[in-house]
Amino acid sequence: MKRSTVVHTFSCGVIVGLLAFATGCQTGDSSSSSVSVQPAQSTRSAATSAPAAAPAAGAPAVVRVNAGAYEAYTNSNGEVWLADKGFEGGDVIERPGIQIANTQNPEIYRSEHYAMNSFTIDVPNGKYLAKLHFAETFEGIMGPGDRVFSFNVQGREFKDFDVWVKAGGPNRAYVESVPVEVTDGKFRITFDFIAENPQINGIELIPQ
């Protein structure tokens, strides 16, 4: 009887990788096993961030007072004007609906505080631009010289002030801008009567 010879063939493969290699040897009837090698992970040191800078101290807020007004008012630029406050003496009046020229915010000039002695408000020390708003809207004032008064803004004197003359007529807005410095925590204006009562429509105090 002739015997058949079964020859088992062995194969050997070598796989070479960049960082590792695997060697396997298998027979025709055996399953192969493989070994995988993960590439080494690099260790990155965490960066240390610099501490955040301390926020700068907030600047003083702008102060806006609508003299003579009973309620706060927001103008066309979204700026809020407080109702009448800070005055010593005098009285207030509103003239709703009156037409005011030379301004985009006529509502400021439709109320006024008049016959006052002073205006005072607490603010942080520093430099400011004071804007004083005037308009001659009283029907009893018929022309130049009918209302004349003086006022003092933080030591700066304005003598013989005539709203009609400054604005160029009645129902016209006029703004007097005055650079000032506050050193005692209080912003002050004093008023003196000459002819008719002193009056004012609005006060802005803008930090510089």
PDB file of C-alpha atoms in Angstrom:
ATOM      1  CA  MET A   1       0.000   0.000   0.000  1.00  0.00           C
ATOM      2  CA  LYS A   2       1.315   3.408  -0.947  1.00  0.00           C
ATOM      3  CA  ARG A   3       1.397   5.958   1.735  1.00  0.00           C
ATOM      4  CA  SER A   4       0.590   9.553   0.999  1.00  0.00           C
ATOM      5  CA  THR A   5       2.753  12.070   2.613  1.00  0.00           C
ATOM      6  CA  VAL A   6       1.265  15.274   3.842  1.00  0.00           C
ATOM      7  CA  VAL A   7       3.728  18.013   3.902  1.00  0.00           C
ATOM      8  CA  HIS A   8       2.966  20.821   6.275  1.00  0.00           C
ATOM      9  CA  THR A   9       4.221  24.064   4.917  1.00  0.00           C
ATOM     10  CA  PHE A  10       5.413  26.621   7.389  1.00  0.00           C
ATOM     11  CA  SER A  11       5.474  30.241   6.513  1.00  0.00           C
ATOM     12  CA  CYS A  12       7.173  32.903   8.494  1.00  0.00           C
ATOM     13  CA  GLY A  13       6.598  36.615   8.018  1.00  0.00           C
ATOM     14  CA  VAL A  14       8.265  39.504   9.572  1.00  0.00           C
ATOM     15  CA  ILE A  15       6.493  42.842   9.850  1.00  0.00           C
ATOM     16  CA  VAL A  16       8.631  45.734  10.751  1.00  0.00           C
ATOM     17  CA  GLY A  17       7.000  48.940  11.989  1.00  0.00           C
ATOM     18  CA  LEU A  18       8.435  52.377  12.718  1.00  0.00           C
ATOM     19  CA  LEU A  19       8.329  51.946  16.468  1.00  0.00           C
ATOM     20  CA  ALA A  20       7.671  48.164  16.902  1.00  0.00           C
ATOM     21  CA  PHE A  21       7.677  44.879  15.055  1.00  0.00           C
ATOM     22  CA  ALA A  22       5.680  41.699  15.252  1.00  0.00           C
ATOM     23  CA  THR A  23       6.822  38.221  14.216  1.00  0.00           C
ATOM     24  CA  GLY A  24       4.320  35.472  13.481  1.00  0.00           C
ATOM     25  CA  CYS A  25       4.749  31.830  12.457  1.00  0.00           C
ATOM     26  CA  GLN A  26       1.751  29.783  11.374  1.00  0.00           C
ATOM     27  CA  THR A  27       0.896  26.374   9.959  1.00  0.00           C
ATOM     28  CA  GLY A  28      -1.772  25.767   7.412  1.00  0.00           C
ATOM     29  CA  ASP A  29      -4.300  24.669  10.044  1.00  0.00           C
ATOM     30  CA  SER A  30      -3.444  27.039  12.888  1.00  0.00           C
ATOM     31  CA  SER A  31      -4.812  30.531  13.456  1.00  0.00           C
ATOM     32  CA  SER A  32      -2.440  33.451  13.588  1.00  0.00           C
ATOM     33  CA  SER A  33      -2.019  35.768  16.519  1.00  0.00           C
ATOM     34  CA  SER A  34      -0.791  39.322  16.177  1.00  0.00           C
ATOM     35  CA  VAL A  35       0.620  41.846  18.581  1.00  0.00           C
ATOM     36  CA  SER A  36       0.056  45.531  18.021  1.00  0.00           C
ATOM     37  CA  VAL A  37       2.234  48.141  19.617  1.00  0.00           C
ATOM     38  CA  GLN A  38       0.794  51.587  20.287  1.00  0.00           C
ATOM     39  CA  PRO A  39       3.106  54.499  19.586  1.00  0.00           C
ATOM     40  CA  ALA A  40       4.435  56.150  22.686  1.00  0.00           C
ATOM     41  CA  GLN A  41       2.533  59.244  23.749  1.00  0.00           C
ATOM     42  CA  SER A  42       4.512  62.397  24.270  1.00  0.00           C
ATOM     43  CA  THR A  43       3.981  64.197  27.532  1.00  0.00           C
ATOM     44  CA  ARG A  44       3.350  67.949  27.175  1.00  0.00           C
ATOM     45  CA  SER A  45       3.702  70.114  30.200  1.00  0.00           C
ATOM     46  CA  ALA A  46       0.699  72.311  30.794  1.00  0.00           C
ATOM     47  CA  ALA A  47       1.332  75.947  30.050  1.00  0.00           C
ATOM     48  CA  THR A  48       0.996  78.224  33.008  1.00  0.00           C
ATOM     49  CA  SER A  49      -1.152  81.231  32.183  1.00  0.00           C
ATOM     50  CA  ALA A  50      -0.243  84.611  33.570  1.00  0.00           C
ATOM     51  CA  PRO A  51      -2.629  85.934  36.192  1.00  0.00           C
ATOM     52  CA  ALA A  52      -5.350  88.202  34.769  1.00  0.00           C
ATOM     53  CA  ALA A  53      -4.757  91.885  35.191  1.00  0.00           C
ATOM     54  CA  ALA A  54      -6.918  93.555  37.787  1.00  0.00           C
ATOM     55  CA  PRO A  55      -9.791  95.452  36.167  1.00  0.00           C
ATOM     56  CA  ALA A  56      -9.349  99.171  36.028  1.00  0.00           C
ATOM     57  CA  ALA A  57     -11.440 101.152  38.440  1.00  0.00           C
ATOM     58  CA  GLY A  58     -14.705 102.231  36.841  1.00  0.00           C
ATOM     59  CA  ALA A  59     -14.962 105.811  35.695  1.00  0.00           C
ATOM     60  CA  PRO A  60     -17.550 108.030  37.406  1.00  0.00           C
ATOM     61  CA  ALA A  61     -20.972 107.890  35.815  1.00  0.00           C
ATOM     62  CA  VAL A  62     -22.352 110.730  33.734  1.00  0.00           C
ATOM     63  CA  VAL A  63     -24.915 112.798  35.647  1.00  0.00           C
ATOM     64  CA  ARG A  64     -27.870 114.279  33.756  1.00  0.00           C
ATOM     65  CA  VAL A  65     -30.654 116.224  35.487  1.00  0.00           C
ATOM     66  CA  ASN A  66     -33.727 117.450  33.607  1.00  0.00           C
ATOM     67  CA  ALA A  67     -34.464 120.584  35.628  1.00  0.00           C
ATOM     68  CA  GLY A  68     -38.132 121.079  36.465  1.00  0.00           C
ATOM     69  CA  ALA A  69     -39.167 117.600  35.278  1.00  0.00           C
ATOM     70  CA  TYR A  70     -41.299 115.405  37.532  1.00  0.00           C
ATOM     71  CA  GLU A  71     -40.171 112.153  35.907  1.00  0.00           C
ATOM     72  CA  ALA A  72     -36.960 110.729  34.433  1.00  0.00           C
ATOM     73  CA  TYR A  73     -36.549 111.095  30.682  1.00  0.00           C
ATOM     74  CA  THR A  74     -34.629 109.086  28.048  1.00  0.00           C
ATOM     75  CA  ASN A  75     -33.512 111.148  25.067  1.00  0.00           C
ATOM     76  CA  SER A  76     -33.116 110.128  21.406  1.00  0.00           C
ATOM     77  CA  ASN A  77     -29.579 108.840  22.094  1.00  0.00           C
ATOM     78  CA  GLY A  78     -30.758 106.518  24.865  1.00  0.00           C
ATOM     79  CA  GLU A  79     -29.302 108.754  27.597  1.00  0.00           C
ATOM     80  CA  VAL A  80     -31.265 108.885  30.838  1.00  0.00           C
ATOM     81  CA  TRP A  81     -32.014 112.241  32.454  1.00  0.00           C
ATOM     82  CA  LEU A  82     -33.025 112.241  36.098  1.00  0.00           C
ATOM     83  CA  ALA A  83     -36.070 114.126  37.306  1.00  0.00           C
ATOM     84  CA  ASP A  84     -35.528 117.490  38.994  1.00  0.00           C
ATOM     85  CA  LYS A  85     -33.167 117.228  41.993  1.00  0.00           C
ATOM     86  CA  GLY A  86     -30.279 119.008  43.713  1.00  0.00           C
ATOM     87  CA  PHE A  87     -31.715 122.540  43.714  1.00  0.00           C
ATOM     88  CA  GLU A  88     -32.061 124.825  46.712  1.00  0.00           C
ATOM     89  CA  GLY A  89     -35.001 127.209  46.522  1.00  0.00           C
ATOM     90  CA  GLY A  90     -37.084 128.262  43.568  1.00  0.00           C
ATOM     91  CA  ASP A  91     -39.877 126.449  41.779  1.00  0.00           C
ATOM     92  CA  VAL A  92     -40.476 124.263  38.729  1.00  0.00           C
ATOM     93  CA  ILE A  93     -42.720 124.411  35.691  1.00  0.00           C
ATOM     94  CA  GLU A  94     -43.390 122.199  32.676  1.00  0.00           C
ATOM     95  CA  ARG A  95     -44.519 123.464  29.260  1.00  0.00           C
ATOM     96  CA  PRO A  96     -45.412 120.269  27.366  1.00  0.00           C
ATOM     97  CA  GLY A  97     -45.665 120.407  23.590  1.00  0.00           C
ATOM     98  CA  ILE A  98     -43.830 123.698  23.158  1.00  0.00           C
ATOM     99  CA  GLN A  99     -41.689 123.818  20.002  1.00  0.00           C
ATOM    100  CA  ILE A 100     -37.936 124.170  20.635  1.00  0.00           C
ATOM    101  CA  ALA A 101     -35.439 124.936  17.864  1.00  0.00           C
ATOM    102  CA  ASN A 102     -31.724 124.109  17.671  1.00  0.00           C
ATOM    103  CA  THR A 103     -31.928 120.691  19.374  1.00  0.00           C
ATOM    104  CA  GLN A 104     -32.742 117.051  18.646  1.00  0.00           C
ATOM    105  CA  ASN A 105     -34.038 116.604  22.199  1.00  0.00           C
ATOM    106  CA  PRO A 106     -36.645 119.333  22.790  1.00  0.00           C
ATOM    107  CA  GLU A 107     -38.136 117.550  25.815  1.00  0.00           C
ATOM    108  CA  ILE A 108     -35.212 118.733  27.963  1.00  0.00           C
ATOM    109  CA  TYR A 109     -36.268 122.349  27.375  1.00  0.00           C
ATOM    110  CA  ARG A 110     -39.989 121.844  28.077  1.00  0.00           C
ATOM    111  CA  SER A 111     -39.423 122.059  31.818  1.00  0.00           C
ATOM    112  CA  GLU A 112     -37.337 124.401  33.939  1.00  0.00           C
ATOM    113  CA  HIS A 113     -36.291 125.215  37.477  1.00  0.00           C
ATOM    114  CA  TYR A 114     -36.349 128.937  38.175  1.00  0.00           C
ATOM    115  CA  ALA A 115     -35.689 131.412  41.020  1.00  0.00           C
ATOM    116  CA  MET A 116     -33.264 128.938  42.665  1.00  0.00           C
ATOM    117  CA  ASN A 117     -30.293 129.876  44.812  1.00  0.00           C
ATOM    118  CA  SER A 118     -28.038 126.934  43.989  1.00  0.00           C
ATOM    119  CA  PHE A 119     -27.617 123.434  42.614  1.00  0.00           C
ATOM    120  CA  THR A 120     -25.458 120.807  44.368  1.00  0.00           C
ATOM    121  CA  ILE A 121     -24.842 117.129  43.666  1.00  0.00           C
ATOM    122  CA  ASP A 122     -22.389 114.594  45.107  1.00  0.00           C
ATOM    123  CA  VAL A 123     -19.880 113.198  42.590  1.00  0.00           C
ATOM    124  CA  PRO A 124     -16.411 111.590  42.806  1.00  0.00           C
ATOM    125  CA  ASN A 125     -13.482 113.989  42.685  1.00  0.00           C
ATOM    126  CA  GLY A 126     -12.043 114.565  39.238  1.00  0.00           C
ATOM    127  CA  LYS A 127     -12.319 116.598  36.053  1.00  0.00           C
ATOM    128  CA  TYR A 128     -15.669 117.022  34.326  1.00  0.00           C
ATOM    129  CA  LEU A 129     -17.292 118.870  31.474  1.00  0.00           C
ATOM    130  CA  ALA A 130     -20.400 120.611  32.785  1.00  0.00           C
ATOM    131  CA  LYS A 131     -23.065 121.306  30.155  1.00  0.00           C
ATOM    132  CA  LEU A 132     -25.773 123.759  31.194  1.00  0.00           C
ATOM    133  CA  HIS A 133     -28.918 123.734  29.044  1.00  0.00           C
ATOM    134  CA  PHE A 134     -31.040 126.865  28.602  1.00  0.00           C
ATOM    135  CA  ALA A 135     -34.020 128.011  26.526  1.00  0.00           C
ATOM    136  CA  GLU A 136     -36.193 131.086  27.042  1.00  0.00           C
ATOM    137  CA  THR A 137     -39.747 129.726  26.995  1.00  0.00           C
ATOM    138  CA  PHE A 138     -41.544 132.107  29.385  1.00  0.00           C
ATOM    139  CA  GLU A 139     -44.068 134.206  27.460  1.00  0.00           C
ATOM    140  CA  GLY A 140     -43.423 137.123  29.823  1.00  0.00           C
ATOM    141  CA  ILE A 141     -39.918 137.594  28.395  1.00  0.00           C
ATOM    142  CA  MET A 142     -40.320 139.769  25.299  1.00  0.00           C
ATOM    143  CA  GLY A 143     -36.744 140.480  24.257  1.00  0.00           C
ATOM    144  CA  PRO A 144     -33.091 140.935  25.229  1.00  0.00           C
ATOM    145  CA  GLY A 145     -32.530 142.304  28.722  1.00  0.00           C
ATOM    146  CA  ASP A 146     -35.846 141.075  30.139  1.00  0.00           C
ATOM    147  CA  ARG A 147     -34.129 138.187  31.957  1.00  0.00           C
ATOM    148  CA  VAL A 148     -30.542 138.677  33.089  1.00  0.00           C
ATOM    149  CA  PHE A 149     -28.787 136.770  35.881  1.00  0.00           C
ATOM    150  CA  SER A 150     -25.336 135.609  36.944  1.00  0.00           C
ATOM    151  CA  PHE A 151     -24.124 132.177  38.013  1.00  0.00           C
ATOM    152  CA  ASN A 152     -20.955 130.558  39.301  1.00  0.00           C
ATOM    153  CA  VAL A 153     -19.906 127.031  38.260  1.00  0.00           C
ATOM    154  CA  GLN A 154     -17.247 125.564  40.564  1.00  0.00           C
ATOM    155  CA  GLY A 155     -15.622 128.983  40.954  1.00  0.00           C
ATOM    156  CA  ARG A 156     -16.027 130.095  37.342  1.00  0.00           C
ATOM    157  CA  GLU A 157     -18.175 133.215  37.106  1.00  0.00           C
ATOM    158  CA  PHE A 158     -20.726 133.992  34.365  1.00  0.00           C
ATOM    159  CA  LYS A 159     -21.988 137.566  34.757  1.00  0.00           C
ATOM    160  CA  ASP A 160     -24.992 139.246  33.124  1.00  0.00           C
ATOM    161  CA  PHE A 161     -26.136 136.057  31.417  1.00  0.00           C
ATOM    162  CA  ASP A 162     -29.054 136.608  29.017  1.00  0.00           C
ATOM    163  CA  VAL A 163     -30.607 133.395  27.657  1.00  0.00           C
ATOM    164  CA  TRP A 164     -32.435 135.262  24.865  1.00  0.00           C
ATOM    165  CA  VAL A 165     -29.175 136.780  23.619  1.00  0.00           C
ATOM    166  CA  LYS A 166     -27.157 133.560  23.948  1.00  0.00           C
ATOM    167  CA  ALA A 167     -29.753 131.420  22.140  1.00  0.00           C
ATOM    168  CA  GLY A 168     -30.627 134.032  19.509  1.00  0.00           C
ATOM    169  CA  GLY A 169     -34.274 134.383  20.482  1.00  0.00           C
ATOM    170  CA  PRO A 170     -37.073 132.593  22.369  1.00  0.00           C
ATOM    171  CA  ASN A 171     -37.747 128.854  22.276  1.00  0.00           C
ATOM    172  CA  ARG A 172     -34.238 128.085  21.084  1.00  0.00           C
ATOM    173  CA  ALA A 173     -31.856 125.702  22.869  1.00  0.00           C
ATOM    174  CA  TYR A 174     -28.475 126.924  24.056  1.00  0.00           C
ATOM    175  CA  VAL A 175     -25.767 124.900  25.841  1.00  0.00           C
ATOM    176  CA  GLU A 176     -23.006 126.496  27.918  1.00  0.00           C
ATOM    177  CA  SER A 177     -20.052 124.072  28.289  1.00  0.00           C
ATOM    178  CA  VAL A 178     -17.768 124.596  31.280  1.00  0.00           C
ATOM    179  CA  PRO A 179     -14.658 122.494  32.113  1.00  0.00           C
ATOM    180  CA  VAL A 180     -14.514 122.035  35.897  1.00  0.00           C
ATOM    181  CA  GLU A 181     -12.656 120.088  38.572  1.00  0.00           C
ATOM    182  CA  VAL A 182     -14.281 118.655  41.709  1.00  0.00           C
ATOM    183  CA  THR A 183     -11.990 118.317  44.735  1.00  0.00           C
ATOM    184  CA  ASP A 184     -14.402 117.941  47.670  1.00  0.00           C
ATOM    185  CA  GLY A 185     -16.931 115.432  46.306  1.00  0.00           C
ATOM    186  CA  LYS A 186     -19.531 118.093  45.449  1.00  0.00           C
ATOM    187  CA  PHE A 187     -20.391 119.874  42.204  1.00  0.00           C
ATOM    188  CA  ARG A 188     -21.975 123.300  42.777  1.00  0.00           C
ATOM    189  CA  ILE A 189     -23.641 126.082  40.849  1.00  0.00           C
ATOM    190  CA  THR A 190     -24.826 129.273  42.551  1.00  0.00           C
ATOM    191  CA  PHE A 191     -27.259 131.734  40.943  1.00  0.00           C
ATOM    192  CA  ASP A 192     -27.773 135.489  41.443  1.00  0.00           C
ATOM    193  CA  PHE A 193     -30.808 137.536  40.395  1.00  0.00           C
ATOM    194  CA  ILE A 194     -30.339 140.672  38.265  1.00  0.00           C
ATOM    195  CA  ALA A 195     -33.481 141.111  36.123  1.00  0.00           C
ATOM    196  CA  GLU A 196     -36.200 138.454  36.420  1.00  0.00           C
ATOM    197  CA  ASN A 197     -35.459 135.066  37.956  1.00  0.00           C
ATOM    198  CA  PRO A 198     -32.535 132.859  36.990  1.00  0.00           C
ATOM    199  CA  GLN A 199     -33.651 129.679  35.198  1.00  0.00           C
ATOM    200  CA  ILE A 200     -32.158 126.484  33.784  1.00  0.00           C
ATOM    201  CA  ASN A 201     -33.524 123.501  31.838  1.00  0.00           C
ATOM    202  CA  GLY A 202     -30.897 120.813  32.224  1.00  0.00           C
ATOM    203  CA  ILE A 203     -27.491 120.003  33.696  1.00  0.00           C
ATOM    204  CA  GLU A 204     -25.009 117.411  32.433  1.00  0.00           C
ATOM    205  CA  LEU A 205     -21.802 116.459  34.222  1.00  0.00           C
ATOM    206  CA  ILE A 206     -19.525 114.350  32.021  1.00  0.00           C
ATOM    207  CA  PRO A 207     -16.294 112.823  33.449  1.00  0.00           C
ATOM    208  CA  GLN A 208     -13.150 113.667  31.463  1.00  0.00           C
TER     209      GLN A 208
END
